[in-house]
Tab-separated table of C-alpha atoms in Angstrom:
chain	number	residue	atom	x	y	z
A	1232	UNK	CA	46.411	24.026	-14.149
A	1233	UNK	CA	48.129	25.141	-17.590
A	1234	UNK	CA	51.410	24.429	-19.133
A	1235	UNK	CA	54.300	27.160	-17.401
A	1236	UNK	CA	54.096	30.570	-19.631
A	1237	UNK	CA	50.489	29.328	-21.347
A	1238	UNK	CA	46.891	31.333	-20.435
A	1239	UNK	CA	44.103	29.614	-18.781
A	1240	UNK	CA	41.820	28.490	-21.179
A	1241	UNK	CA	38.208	27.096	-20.972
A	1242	UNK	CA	39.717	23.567	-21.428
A	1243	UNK	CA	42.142	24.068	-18.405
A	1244	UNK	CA	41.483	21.259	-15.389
A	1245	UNK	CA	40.637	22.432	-12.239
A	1246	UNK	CA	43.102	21.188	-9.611
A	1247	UNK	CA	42.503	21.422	-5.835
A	1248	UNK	CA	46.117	20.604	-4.452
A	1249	UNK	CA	50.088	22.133	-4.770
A	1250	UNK	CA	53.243	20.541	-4.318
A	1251	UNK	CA	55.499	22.411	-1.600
A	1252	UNK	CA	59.161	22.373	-0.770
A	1253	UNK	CA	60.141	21.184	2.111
A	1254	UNK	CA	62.903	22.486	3.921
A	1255	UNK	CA	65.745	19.639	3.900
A	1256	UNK	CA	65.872	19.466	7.888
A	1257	UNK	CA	62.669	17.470	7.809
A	1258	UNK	CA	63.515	15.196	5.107
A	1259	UNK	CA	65.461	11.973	5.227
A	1260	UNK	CA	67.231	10.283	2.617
A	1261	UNK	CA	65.920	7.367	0.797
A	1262	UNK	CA	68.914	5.302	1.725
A	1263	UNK	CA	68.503	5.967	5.577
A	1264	UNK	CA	64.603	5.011	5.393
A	1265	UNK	CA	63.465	2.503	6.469
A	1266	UNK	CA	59.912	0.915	7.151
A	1267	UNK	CA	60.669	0.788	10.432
A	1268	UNK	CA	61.639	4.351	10.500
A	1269	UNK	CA	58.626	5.647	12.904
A	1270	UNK	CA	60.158	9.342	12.146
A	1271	UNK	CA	60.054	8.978	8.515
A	1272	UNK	CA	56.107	8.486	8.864
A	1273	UNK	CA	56.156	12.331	9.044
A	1274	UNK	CA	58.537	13.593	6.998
A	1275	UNK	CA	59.566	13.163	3.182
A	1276	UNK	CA	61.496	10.836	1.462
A	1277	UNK	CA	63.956	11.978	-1.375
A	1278	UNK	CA	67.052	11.062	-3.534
A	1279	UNK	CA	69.344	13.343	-5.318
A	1280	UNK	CA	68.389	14.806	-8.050
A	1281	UNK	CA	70.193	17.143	-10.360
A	1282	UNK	CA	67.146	19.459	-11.959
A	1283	UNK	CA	63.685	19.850	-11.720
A	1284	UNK	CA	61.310	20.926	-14.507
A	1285	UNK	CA	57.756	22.032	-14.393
A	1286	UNK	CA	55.614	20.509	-15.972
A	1287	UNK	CA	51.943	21.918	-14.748
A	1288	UNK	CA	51.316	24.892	-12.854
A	1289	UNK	CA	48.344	27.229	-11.503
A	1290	UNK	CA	47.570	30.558	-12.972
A	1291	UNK	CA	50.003	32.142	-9.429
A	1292	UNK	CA	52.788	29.967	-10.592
A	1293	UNK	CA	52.310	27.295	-7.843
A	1294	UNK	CA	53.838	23.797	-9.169
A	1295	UNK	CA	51.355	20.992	-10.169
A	1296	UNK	CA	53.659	18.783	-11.947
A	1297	UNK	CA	57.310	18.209	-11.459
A	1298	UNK	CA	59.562	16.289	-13.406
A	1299	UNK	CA	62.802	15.671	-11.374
A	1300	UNK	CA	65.677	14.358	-12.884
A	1301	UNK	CA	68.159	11.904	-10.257
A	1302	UNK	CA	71.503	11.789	-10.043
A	1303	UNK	CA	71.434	8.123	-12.547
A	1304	UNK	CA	69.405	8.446	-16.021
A	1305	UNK	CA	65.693	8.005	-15.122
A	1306	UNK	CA	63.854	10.466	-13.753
A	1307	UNK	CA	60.084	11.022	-11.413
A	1308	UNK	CA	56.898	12.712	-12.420
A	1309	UNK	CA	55.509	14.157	-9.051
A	1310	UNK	CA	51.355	15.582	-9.390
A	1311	UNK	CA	49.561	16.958	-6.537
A	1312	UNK	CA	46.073	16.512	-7.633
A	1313	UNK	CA	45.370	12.478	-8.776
A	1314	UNK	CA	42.259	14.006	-9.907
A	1315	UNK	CA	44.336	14.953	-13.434
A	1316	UNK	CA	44.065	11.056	-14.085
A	1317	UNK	CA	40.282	10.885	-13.760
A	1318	UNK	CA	38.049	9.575	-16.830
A	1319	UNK	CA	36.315	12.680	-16.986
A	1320	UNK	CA	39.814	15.059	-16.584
A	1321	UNK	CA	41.379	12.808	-19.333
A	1322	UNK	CA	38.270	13.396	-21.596
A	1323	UNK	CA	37.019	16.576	-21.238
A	1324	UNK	CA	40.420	18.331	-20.379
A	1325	UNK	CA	43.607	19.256	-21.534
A	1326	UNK	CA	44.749	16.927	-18.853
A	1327	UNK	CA	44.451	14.057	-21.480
A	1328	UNK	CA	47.148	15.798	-23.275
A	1329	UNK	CA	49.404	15.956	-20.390
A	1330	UNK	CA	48.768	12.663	-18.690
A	1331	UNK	CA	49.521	11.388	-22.750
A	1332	UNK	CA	52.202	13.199	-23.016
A	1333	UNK	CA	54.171	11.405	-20.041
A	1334	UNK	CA	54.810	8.513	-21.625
A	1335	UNK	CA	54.265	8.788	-25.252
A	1336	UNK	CA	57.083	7.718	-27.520
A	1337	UNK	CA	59.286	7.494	-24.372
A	1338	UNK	CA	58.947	3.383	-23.182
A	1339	UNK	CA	58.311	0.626	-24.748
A	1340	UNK	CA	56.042	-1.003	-21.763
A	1341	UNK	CA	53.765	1.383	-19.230
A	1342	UNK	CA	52.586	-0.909	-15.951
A	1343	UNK	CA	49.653	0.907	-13.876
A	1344	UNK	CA	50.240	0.626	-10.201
A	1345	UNK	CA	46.164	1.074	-9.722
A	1346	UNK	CA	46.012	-0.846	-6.301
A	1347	UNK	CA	47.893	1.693	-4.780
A	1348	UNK	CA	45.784	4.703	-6.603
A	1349	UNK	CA	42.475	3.496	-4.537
A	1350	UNK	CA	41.461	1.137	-7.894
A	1351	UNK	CA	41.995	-1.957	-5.853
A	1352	UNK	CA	39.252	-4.202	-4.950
A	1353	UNK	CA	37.306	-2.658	-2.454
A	1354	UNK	CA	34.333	-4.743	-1.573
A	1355	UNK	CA	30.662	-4.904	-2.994
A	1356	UNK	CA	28.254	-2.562	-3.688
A	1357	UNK	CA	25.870	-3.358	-0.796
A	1358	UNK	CA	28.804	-2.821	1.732
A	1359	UNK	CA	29.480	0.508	0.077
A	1360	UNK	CA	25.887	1.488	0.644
A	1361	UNK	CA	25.311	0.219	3.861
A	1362	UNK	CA	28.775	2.060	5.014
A	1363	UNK	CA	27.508	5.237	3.169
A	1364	UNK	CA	24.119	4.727	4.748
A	1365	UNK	CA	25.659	4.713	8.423
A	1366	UNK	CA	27.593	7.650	7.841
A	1367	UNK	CA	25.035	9.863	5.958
A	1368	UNK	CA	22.207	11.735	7.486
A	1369	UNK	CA	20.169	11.075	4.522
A	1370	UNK	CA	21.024	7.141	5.242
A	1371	UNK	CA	19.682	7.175	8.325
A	1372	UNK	CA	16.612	8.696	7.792
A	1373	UNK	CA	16.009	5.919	5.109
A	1374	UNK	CA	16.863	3.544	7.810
A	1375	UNK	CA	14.556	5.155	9.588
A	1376	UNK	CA	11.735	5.184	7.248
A	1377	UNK	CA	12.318	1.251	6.543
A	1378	UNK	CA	12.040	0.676	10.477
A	1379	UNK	CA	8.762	2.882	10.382
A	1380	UNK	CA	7.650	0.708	7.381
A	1381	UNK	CA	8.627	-2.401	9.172
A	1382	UNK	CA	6.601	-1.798	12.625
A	1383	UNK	CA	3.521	-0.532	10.532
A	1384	UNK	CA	2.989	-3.729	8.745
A	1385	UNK	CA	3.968	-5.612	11.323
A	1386	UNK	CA	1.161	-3.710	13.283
A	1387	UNK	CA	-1.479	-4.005	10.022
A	1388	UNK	CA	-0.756	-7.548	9.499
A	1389	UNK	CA	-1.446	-9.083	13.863
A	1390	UNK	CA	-5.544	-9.667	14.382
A	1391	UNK	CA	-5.920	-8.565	18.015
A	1392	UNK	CA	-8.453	-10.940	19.979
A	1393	UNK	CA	-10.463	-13.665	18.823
A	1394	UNK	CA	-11.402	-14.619	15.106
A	1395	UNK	CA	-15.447	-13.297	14.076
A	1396	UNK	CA	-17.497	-15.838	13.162
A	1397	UNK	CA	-18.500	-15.401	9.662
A	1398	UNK	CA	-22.457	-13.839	9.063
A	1399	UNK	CA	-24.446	-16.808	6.920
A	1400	UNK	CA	-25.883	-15.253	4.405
A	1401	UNK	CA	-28.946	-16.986	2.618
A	1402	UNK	CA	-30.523	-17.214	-0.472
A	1403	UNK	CA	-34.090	-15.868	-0.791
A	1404	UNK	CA	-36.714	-18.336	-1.167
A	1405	UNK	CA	-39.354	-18.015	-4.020
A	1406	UNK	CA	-41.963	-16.936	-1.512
A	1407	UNK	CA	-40.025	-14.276	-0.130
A	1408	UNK	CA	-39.731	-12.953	-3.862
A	1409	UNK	CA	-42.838	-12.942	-4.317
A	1410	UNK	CA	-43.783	-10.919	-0.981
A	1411	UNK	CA	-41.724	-8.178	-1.905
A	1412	UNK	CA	-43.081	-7.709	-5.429
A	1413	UNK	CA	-46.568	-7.452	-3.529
A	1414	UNK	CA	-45.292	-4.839	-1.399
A	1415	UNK	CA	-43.557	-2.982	-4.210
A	1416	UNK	CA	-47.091	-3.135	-5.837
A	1417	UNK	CA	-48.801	-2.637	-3.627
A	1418	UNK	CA	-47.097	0.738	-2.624
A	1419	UNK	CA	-47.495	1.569	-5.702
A	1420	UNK	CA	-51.186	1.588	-5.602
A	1421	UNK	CA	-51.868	-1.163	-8.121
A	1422	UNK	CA	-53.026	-4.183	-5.842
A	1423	UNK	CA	-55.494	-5.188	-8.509
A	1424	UNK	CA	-52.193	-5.482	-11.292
A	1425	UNK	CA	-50.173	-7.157	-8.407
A	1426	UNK	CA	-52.599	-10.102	-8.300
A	1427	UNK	CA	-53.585	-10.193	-11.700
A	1428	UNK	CA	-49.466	-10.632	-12.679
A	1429	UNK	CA	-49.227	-12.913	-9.546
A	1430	UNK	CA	-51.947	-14.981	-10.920
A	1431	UNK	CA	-50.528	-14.902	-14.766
A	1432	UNK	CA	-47.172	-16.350	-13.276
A	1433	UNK	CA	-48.783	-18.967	-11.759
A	1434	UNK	CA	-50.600	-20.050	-14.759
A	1435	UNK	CA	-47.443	-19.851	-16.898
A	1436	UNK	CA	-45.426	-22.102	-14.071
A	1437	UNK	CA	-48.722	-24.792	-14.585
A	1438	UNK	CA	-48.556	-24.954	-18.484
A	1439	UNK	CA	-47.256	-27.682	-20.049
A	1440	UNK	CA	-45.144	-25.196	-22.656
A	1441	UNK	CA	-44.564	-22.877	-19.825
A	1442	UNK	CA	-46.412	-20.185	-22.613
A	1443	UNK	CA	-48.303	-17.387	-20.718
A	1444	UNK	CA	-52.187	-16.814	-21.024
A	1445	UNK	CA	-53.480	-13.748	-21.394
A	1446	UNK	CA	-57.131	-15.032	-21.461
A	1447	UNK	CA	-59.392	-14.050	-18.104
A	1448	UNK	CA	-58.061	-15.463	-15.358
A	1449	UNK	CA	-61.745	-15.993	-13.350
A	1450	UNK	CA	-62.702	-18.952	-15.732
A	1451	UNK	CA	-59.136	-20.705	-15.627
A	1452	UNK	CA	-59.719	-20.540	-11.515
A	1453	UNK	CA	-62.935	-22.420	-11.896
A	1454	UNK	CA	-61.712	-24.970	-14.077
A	1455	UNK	CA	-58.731	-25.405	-11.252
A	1456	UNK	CA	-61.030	-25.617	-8.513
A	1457	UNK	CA	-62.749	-27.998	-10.268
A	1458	UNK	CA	-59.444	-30.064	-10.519
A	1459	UNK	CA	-58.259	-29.724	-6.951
A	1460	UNK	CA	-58.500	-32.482	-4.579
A	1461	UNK	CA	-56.517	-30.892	-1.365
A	1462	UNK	CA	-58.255	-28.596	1.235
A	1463	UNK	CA	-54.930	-26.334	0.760
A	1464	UNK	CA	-55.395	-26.189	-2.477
A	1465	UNK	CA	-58.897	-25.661	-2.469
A	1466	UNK	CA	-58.850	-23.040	-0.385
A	1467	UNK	CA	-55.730	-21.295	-1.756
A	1468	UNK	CA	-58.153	-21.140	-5.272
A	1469	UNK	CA	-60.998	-20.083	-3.693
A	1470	UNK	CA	-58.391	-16.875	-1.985
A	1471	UNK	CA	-57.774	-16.308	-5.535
A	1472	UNK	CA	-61.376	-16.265	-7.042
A	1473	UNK	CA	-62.217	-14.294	-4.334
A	1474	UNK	CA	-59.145	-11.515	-4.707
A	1475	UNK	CA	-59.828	-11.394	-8.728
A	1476	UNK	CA	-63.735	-10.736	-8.431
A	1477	UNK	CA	-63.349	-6.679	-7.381
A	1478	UNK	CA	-60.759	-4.208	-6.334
A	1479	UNK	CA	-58.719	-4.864	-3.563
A	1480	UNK	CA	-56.548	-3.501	-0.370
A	1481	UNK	CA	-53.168	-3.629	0.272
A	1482	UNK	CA	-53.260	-6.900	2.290
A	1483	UNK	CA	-55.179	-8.517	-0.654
A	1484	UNK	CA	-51.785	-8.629	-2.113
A	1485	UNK	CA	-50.281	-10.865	0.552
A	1486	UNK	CA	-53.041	-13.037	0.389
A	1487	UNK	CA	-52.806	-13.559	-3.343
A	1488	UNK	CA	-48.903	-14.064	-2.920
A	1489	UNK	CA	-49.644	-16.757	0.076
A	1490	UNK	CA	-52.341	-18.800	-2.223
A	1491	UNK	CA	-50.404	-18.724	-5.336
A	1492	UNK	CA	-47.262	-20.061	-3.640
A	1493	UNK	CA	-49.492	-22.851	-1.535
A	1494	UNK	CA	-51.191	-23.448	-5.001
A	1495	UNK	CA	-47.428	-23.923	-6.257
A	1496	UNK	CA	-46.068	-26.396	-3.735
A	1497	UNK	CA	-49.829	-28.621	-4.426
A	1498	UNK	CA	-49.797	-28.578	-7.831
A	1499	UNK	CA	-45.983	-28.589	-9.103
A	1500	UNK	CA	-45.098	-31.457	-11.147
């Protein structure tokens, strides 16, 4: 839309909407209207007016903006496209200049009707969305989704039949750990290491400063089966004497770890 007689330029706003003359036989005077009037609903309402000038119009000439002049001394700015009065129109457009140009220098007080321009309260934002969301496609697939969502934790969250009993886990004893170093040693092929260690660690449990020997451990044994009054005990050193004298088997491993743990419970302090 451009001034009548100026060229389009790149600053021009875009209008979508004309005014059009209506013939007079389907108008009806603004003194003979009423609210009431369930024919004037469809026809348009005028007064007299003695000139009209134009004030907008498209590059074919079609009229954007009238001014009309009445038959007293004021006069009425009719524009097809409200879109003129938009934030971005009035900023980026020469239709700041016109919309400006309305009323500068002409009144002393301008009053903006905006309720009846749409700019009336209109609700919240959440019943704008959900109104957009029941009318969009794209809201109700995200209805949709948030339904799906819903069902699947729902779903997740409900233990179906009765609650499992919780396995008891326990601790290793200090015989079991000692078993399964044997057995790791003795894979290993060193059953003579695996009771010489297992008979070091019992000797540094014994001590006084918990300090470990590294003396021979065959005259320490006969000093402790010199010492030992039980018949566990006793035999549980003579095992040991036995199982330190020469090379050993596999199962001489278990047999060292089974005395030095009886030799343990006898003898702890």
């Amino acid at each position: 839309a451009v001034a009548p007689g100026a060229a389009v330029r790149r600053t021009s706003p875009w209008i979508r909407q004309t005014l059009r003359l209506r013939p007079a036989a389907s108008a009806v005077s603004a003194d003979k209207a009423s609210d009431d009037d369930e024919a004037a609903a469809d026809t348009a309402c005028v007064v007299p007016r003695r000139s009209a000038e134009t004030l907008l119009a498209t590059a074919a000439g079609a009229p954007v903006a009238v001014r009309l002049s009445g038959a007293g001394t004021g006069s009425v700015v009719l524009v097809a496209d409200g879109s003129l009065f938009t934030n971005r129109a009035l900023r980026d457009t020469d239709a700041g200049e016109f919309a400006l140009g309305l009323f500068a220098g002409r009144y002393d007080r301008v009053v903006f009707d905006e309720f009846h321009h749409g700019f009336g309260a209109a609700g919240s934002l959440t019943a704008a969305v959900l109104s957009w969301s029941g009318s969009s496609p794209w809201g109700w697939m995200a209805w949709q989704l948030a339904v799906v969502g819903l069902l699947a934790l729902v779903a997740g969250a409900v233990r179906f039949g009765p609650p499992r009993q919780v396995i008891d886990r326990k601790r290793r004893s200090p015989l079991e750990h000692v078993r399964a170093l044997a057995a790791a040693l003795a894979a290993a092929r060193g059953h003579d290491q695996a009771i010489a260690t297992q008979v070091r660690g019992l000797r540094r449990r014994l001590a006084r400063d918990g300090a470990a020997d590294r003396t021979p451990a065959g005259p320490w044994l006969a000093e402790l089966a010199a010492n030992v009054r039980t018949p566990r005990a006793q035999s549980a050193v003579a095992t040991l004497r036995s199982l330190t004298s020469g090379p050993q088997r596999a199962g001489g491993v278990l047999q060292a770890a089974d005395a030095v743990e009886d030799l343990w419970e006898e003898l702890r302090p």
